[in-house]
PDB file of C-alpha atoms in Angstrom:
ATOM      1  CA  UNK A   1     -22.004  48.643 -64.352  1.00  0.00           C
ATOM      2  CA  UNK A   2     -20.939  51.976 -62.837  1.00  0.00           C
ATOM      3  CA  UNK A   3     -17.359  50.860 -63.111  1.00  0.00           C
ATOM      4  CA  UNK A   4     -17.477  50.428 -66.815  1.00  0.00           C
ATOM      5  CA  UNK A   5     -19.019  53.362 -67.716  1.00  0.00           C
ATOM      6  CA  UNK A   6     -17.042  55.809 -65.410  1.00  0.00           C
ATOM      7  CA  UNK A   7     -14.397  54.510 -67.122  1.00  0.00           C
ATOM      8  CA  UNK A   8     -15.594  54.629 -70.747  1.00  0.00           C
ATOM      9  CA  UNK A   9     -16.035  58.270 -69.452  1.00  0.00           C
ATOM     10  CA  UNK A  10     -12.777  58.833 -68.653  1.00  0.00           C
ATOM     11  CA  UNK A  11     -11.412  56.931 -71.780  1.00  0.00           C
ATOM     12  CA  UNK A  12     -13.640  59.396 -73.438  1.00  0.00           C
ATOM     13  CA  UNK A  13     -12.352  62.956 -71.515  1.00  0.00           C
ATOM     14  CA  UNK A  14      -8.924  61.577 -72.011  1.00  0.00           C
ATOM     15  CA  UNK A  15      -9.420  60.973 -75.904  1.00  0.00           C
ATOM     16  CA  UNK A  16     -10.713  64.428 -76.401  1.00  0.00           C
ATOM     17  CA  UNK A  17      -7.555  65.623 -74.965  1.00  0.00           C
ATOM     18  CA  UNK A  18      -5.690  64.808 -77.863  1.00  0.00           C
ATOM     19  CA  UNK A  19      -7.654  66.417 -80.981  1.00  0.00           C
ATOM     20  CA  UNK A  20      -6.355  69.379 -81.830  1.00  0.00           C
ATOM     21  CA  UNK A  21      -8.914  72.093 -83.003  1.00  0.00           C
ATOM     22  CA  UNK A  22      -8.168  74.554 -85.971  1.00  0.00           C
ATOM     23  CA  UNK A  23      -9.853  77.870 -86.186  1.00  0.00           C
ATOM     24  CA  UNK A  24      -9.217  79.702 -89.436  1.00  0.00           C
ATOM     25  CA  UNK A  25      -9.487  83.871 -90.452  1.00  0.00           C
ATOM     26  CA  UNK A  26     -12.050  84.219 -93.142  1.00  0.00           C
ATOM     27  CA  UNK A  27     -13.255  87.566 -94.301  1.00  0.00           C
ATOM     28  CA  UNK A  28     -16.536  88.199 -96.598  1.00  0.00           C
ATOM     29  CA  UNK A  29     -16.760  91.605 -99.262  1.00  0.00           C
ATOM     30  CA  UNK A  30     -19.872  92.994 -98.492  1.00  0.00           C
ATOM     31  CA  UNK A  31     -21.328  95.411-101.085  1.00  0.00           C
ATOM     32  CA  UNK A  32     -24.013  96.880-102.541  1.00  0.00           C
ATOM     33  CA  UNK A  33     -23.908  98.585-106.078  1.00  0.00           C
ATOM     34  CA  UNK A  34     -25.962 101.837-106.106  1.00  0.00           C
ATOM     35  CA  UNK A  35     -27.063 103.320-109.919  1.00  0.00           C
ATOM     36  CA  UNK A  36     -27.164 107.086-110.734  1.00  0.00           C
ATOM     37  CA  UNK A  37     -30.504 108.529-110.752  1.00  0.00           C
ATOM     38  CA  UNK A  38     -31.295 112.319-110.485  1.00  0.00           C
ATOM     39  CA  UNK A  39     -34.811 114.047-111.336  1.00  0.00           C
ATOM     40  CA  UNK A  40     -34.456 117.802-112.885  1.00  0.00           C
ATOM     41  CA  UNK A  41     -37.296 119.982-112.547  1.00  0.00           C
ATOM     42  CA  UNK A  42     -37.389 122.803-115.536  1.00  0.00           C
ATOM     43  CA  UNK A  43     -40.309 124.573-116.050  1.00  0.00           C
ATOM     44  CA  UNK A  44     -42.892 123.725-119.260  1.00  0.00           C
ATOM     45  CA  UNK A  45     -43.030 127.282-119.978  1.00  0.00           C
ATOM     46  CA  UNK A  46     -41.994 130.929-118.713  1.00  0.00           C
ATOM     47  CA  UNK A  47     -44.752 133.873-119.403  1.00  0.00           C
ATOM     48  CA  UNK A  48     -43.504 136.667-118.536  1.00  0.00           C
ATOM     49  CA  UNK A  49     -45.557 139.896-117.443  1.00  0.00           C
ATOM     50  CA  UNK A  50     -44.247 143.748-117.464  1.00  0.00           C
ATOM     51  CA  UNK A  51     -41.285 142.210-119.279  1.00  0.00           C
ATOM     52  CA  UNK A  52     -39.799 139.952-116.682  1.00  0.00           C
ATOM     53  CA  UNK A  53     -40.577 136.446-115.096  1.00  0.00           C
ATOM     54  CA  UNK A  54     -38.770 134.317-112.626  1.00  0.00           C
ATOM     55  CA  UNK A  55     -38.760 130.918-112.495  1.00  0.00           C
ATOM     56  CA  UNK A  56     -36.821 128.149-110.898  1.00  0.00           C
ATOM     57  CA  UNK A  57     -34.802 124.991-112.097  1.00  0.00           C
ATOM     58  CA  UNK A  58     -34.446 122.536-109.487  1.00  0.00           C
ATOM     59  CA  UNK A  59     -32.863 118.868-108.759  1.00  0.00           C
ATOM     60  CA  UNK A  60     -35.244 116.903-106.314  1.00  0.00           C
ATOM     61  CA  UNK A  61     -33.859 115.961-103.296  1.00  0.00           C
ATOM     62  CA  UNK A  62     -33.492 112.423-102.508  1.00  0.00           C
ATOM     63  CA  UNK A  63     -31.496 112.502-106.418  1.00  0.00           C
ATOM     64  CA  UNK A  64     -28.155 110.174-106.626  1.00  0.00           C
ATOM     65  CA  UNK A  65     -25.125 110.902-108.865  1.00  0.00           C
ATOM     66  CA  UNK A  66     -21.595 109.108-108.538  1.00  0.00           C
ATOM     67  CA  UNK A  67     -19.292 110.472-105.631  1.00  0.00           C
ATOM     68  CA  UNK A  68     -16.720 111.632-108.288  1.00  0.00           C
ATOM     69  CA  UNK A  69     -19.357 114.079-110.036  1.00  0.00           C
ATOM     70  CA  UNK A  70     -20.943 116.812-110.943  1.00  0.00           C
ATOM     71  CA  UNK A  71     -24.475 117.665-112.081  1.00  0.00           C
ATOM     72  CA  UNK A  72     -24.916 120.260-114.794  1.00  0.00           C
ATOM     73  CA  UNK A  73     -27.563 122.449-116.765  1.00  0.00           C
ATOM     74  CA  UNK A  74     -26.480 123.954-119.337  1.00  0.00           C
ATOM     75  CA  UNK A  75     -28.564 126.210-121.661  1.00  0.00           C
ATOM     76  CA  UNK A  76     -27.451 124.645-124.729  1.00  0.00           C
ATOM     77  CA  UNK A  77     -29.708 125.923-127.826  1.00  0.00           C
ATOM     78  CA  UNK A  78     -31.765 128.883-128.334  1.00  0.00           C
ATOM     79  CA  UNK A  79     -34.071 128.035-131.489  1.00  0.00           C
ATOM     80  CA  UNK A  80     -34.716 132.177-133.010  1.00  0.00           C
ATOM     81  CA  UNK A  81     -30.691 133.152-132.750  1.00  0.00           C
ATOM     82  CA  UNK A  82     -27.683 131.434-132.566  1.00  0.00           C
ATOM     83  CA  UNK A  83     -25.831 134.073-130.839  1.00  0.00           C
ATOM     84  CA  UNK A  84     -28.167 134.802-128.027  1.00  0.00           C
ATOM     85  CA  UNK A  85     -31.687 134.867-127.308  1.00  0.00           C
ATOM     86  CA  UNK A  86     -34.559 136.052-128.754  1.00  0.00           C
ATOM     87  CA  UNK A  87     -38.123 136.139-129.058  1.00  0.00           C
ATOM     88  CA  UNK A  88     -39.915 136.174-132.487  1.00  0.00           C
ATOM     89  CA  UNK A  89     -43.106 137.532-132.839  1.00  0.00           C
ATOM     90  CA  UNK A  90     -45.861 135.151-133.903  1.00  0.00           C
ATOM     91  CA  UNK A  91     -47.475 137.477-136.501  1.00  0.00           C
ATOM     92  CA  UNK A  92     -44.090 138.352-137.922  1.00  0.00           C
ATOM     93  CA  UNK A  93     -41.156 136.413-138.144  1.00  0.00           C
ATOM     94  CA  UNK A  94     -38.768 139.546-138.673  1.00  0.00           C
ATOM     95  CA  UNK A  95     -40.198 141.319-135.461  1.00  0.00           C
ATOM     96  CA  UNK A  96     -37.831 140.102-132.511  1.00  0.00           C
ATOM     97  CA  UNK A  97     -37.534 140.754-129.128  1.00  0.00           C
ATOM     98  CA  UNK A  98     -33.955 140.131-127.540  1.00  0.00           C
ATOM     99  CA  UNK A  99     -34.083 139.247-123.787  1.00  0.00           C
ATOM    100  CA  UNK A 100     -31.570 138.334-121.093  1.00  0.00           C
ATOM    101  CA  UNK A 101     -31.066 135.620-118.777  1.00  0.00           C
ATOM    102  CA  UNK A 102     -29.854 135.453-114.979  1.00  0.00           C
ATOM    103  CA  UNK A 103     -29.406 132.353-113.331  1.00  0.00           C
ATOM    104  CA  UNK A 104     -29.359 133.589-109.398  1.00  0.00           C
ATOM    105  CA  UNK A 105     -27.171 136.924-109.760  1.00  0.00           C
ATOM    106  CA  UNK A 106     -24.758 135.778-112.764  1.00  0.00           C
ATOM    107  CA  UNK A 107     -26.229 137.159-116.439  1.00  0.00           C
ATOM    108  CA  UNK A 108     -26.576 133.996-118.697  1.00  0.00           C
ATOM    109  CA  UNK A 109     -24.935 133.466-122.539  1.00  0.00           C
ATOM    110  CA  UNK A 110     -25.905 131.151-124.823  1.00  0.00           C
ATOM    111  CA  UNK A 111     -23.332 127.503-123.453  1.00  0.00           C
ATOM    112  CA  UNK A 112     -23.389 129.020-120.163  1.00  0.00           C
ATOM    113  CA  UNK A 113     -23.911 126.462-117.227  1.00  0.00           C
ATOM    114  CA  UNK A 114     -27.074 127.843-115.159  1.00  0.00           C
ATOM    115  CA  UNK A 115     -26.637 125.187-112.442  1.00  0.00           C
ATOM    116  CA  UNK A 116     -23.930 122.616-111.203  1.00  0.00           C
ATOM    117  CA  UNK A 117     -23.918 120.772-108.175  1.00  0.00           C
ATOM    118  CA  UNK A 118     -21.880 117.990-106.342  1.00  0.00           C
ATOM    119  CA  UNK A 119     -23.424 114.451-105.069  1.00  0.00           C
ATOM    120  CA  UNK A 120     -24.211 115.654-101.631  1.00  0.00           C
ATOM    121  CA  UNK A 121     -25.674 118.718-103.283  1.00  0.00           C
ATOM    122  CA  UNK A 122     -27.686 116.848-105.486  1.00  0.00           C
ATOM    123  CA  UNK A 123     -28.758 114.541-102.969  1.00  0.00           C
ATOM    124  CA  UNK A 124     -30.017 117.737-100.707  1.00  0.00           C
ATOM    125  CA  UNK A 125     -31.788 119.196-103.575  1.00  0.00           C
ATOM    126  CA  UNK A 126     -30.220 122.419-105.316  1.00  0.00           C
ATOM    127  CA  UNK A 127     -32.168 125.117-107.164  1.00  0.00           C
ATOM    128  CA  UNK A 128     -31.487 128.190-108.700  1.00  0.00           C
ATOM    129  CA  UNK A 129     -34.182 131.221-110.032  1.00  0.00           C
ATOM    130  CA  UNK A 130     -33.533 131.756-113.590  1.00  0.00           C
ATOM    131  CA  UNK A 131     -34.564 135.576-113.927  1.00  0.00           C
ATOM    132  CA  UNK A 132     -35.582 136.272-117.890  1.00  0.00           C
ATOM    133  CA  UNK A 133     -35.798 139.832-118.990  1.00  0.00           C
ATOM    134  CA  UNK A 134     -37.102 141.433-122.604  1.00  0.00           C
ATOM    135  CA  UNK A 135     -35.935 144.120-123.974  1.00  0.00           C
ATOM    136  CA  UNK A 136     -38.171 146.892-125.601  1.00  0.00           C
ATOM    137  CA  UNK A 137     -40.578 145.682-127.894  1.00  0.00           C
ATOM    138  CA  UNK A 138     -40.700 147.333-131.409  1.00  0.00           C
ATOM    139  CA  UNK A 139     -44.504 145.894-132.236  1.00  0.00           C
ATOM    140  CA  UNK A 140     -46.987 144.850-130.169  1.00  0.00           C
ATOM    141  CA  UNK A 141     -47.888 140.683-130.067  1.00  0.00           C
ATOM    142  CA  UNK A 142     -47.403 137.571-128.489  1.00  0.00           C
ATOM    143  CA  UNK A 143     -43.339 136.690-128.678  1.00  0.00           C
ATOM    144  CA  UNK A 144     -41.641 133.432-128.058  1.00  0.00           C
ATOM    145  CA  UNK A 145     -38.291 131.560-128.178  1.00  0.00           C
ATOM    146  CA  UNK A 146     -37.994 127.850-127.536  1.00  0.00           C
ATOM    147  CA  UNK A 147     -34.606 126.898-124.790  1.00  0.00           C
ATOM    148  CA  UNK A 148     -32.949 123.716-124.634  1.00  0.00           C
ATOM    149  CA  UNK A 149     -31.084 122.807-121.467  1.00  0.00           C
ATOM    150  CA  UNK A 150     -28.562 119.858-121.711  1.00  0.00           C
ATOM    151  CA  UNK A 151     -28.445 117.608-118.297  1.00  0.00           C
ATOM    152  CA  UNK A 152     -25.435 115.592-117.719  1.00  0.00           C
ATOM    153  CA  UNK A 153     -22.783 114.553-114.922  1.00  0.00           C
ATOM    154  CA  UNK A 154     -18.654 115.061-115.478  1.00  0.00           C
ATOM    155  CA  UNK A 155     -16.238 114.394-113.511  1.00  0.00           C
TER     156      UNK A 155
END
């Protein structure tokens, strides 16, 4: 009995000899699709007192855009003057108040960009103090303007 199977063994090594064994190169794409999403902080209002007020714009950090991009805010629309900005006074609609705008040290026209940053600035956070400033009021009152700021990516 030991003779048969020692040699059903060794039929069996010998067998396994023979069979050739194929190993083969095979590669697998690995990815992982990320979307765009950025969060833009710009203040509900800006009261100013002794004729000034700062505030800040800000992108939260953490915020994604494309590689190839750029985040900006753009002061796109002022709604009392087409040319610049200016308050109206909320007894009289032909009493204005002109003010200026700084974003950080550069003064601020009506179009102008007030903050751009690149994907590894968004993703940091970026901010910038937008510095409003009124000129010399004619009449006394409460005086207001209403400032839209366009948000988009280019790249």
């Amino acid at each position: 009995m030991k003779k048969i199977i020692s040699i059903i063994l060794a039929l069996s090594m010998i067998s396994i000899l023979g069979i050739s064994v194929f190993a083969a190169d095979n590669s697998v794409t690995v990815e992982y699709e990320v979307a765009a999403d950025y969060t833009v902080v710009i203040p509900e209002s800006i009261t100013m007192t002794n004729g000034s007020a700062t505030q800040t714009i800000s992108v939260t950090a953490g915020s994604l855009i494309y590689a190839d991009e750029t985040l900006e805010i753009t002061i796109s629309d002022s709604a009392n003057y087409a040319d610049g900005f200016r308050m109206v006074n909320s007894k009289k609609a032909d009493v204005y108040l002109d003010y200026t705008i700084k974003a950080g040290d550069a003064n601020v026209a009506l179009g102008d960009t007030v903050l751009t940053a690149s994907a590894e600035e968004v993703f940091a956070g970026k901010e910038v103090n937008i510095v409003v400033t009124a000129g010399a009021p004619t009449a006394a009152g409460t005086y207001s303007d209403i400032l839209t700021f366009s948000i988009g990516t280019r790249k």
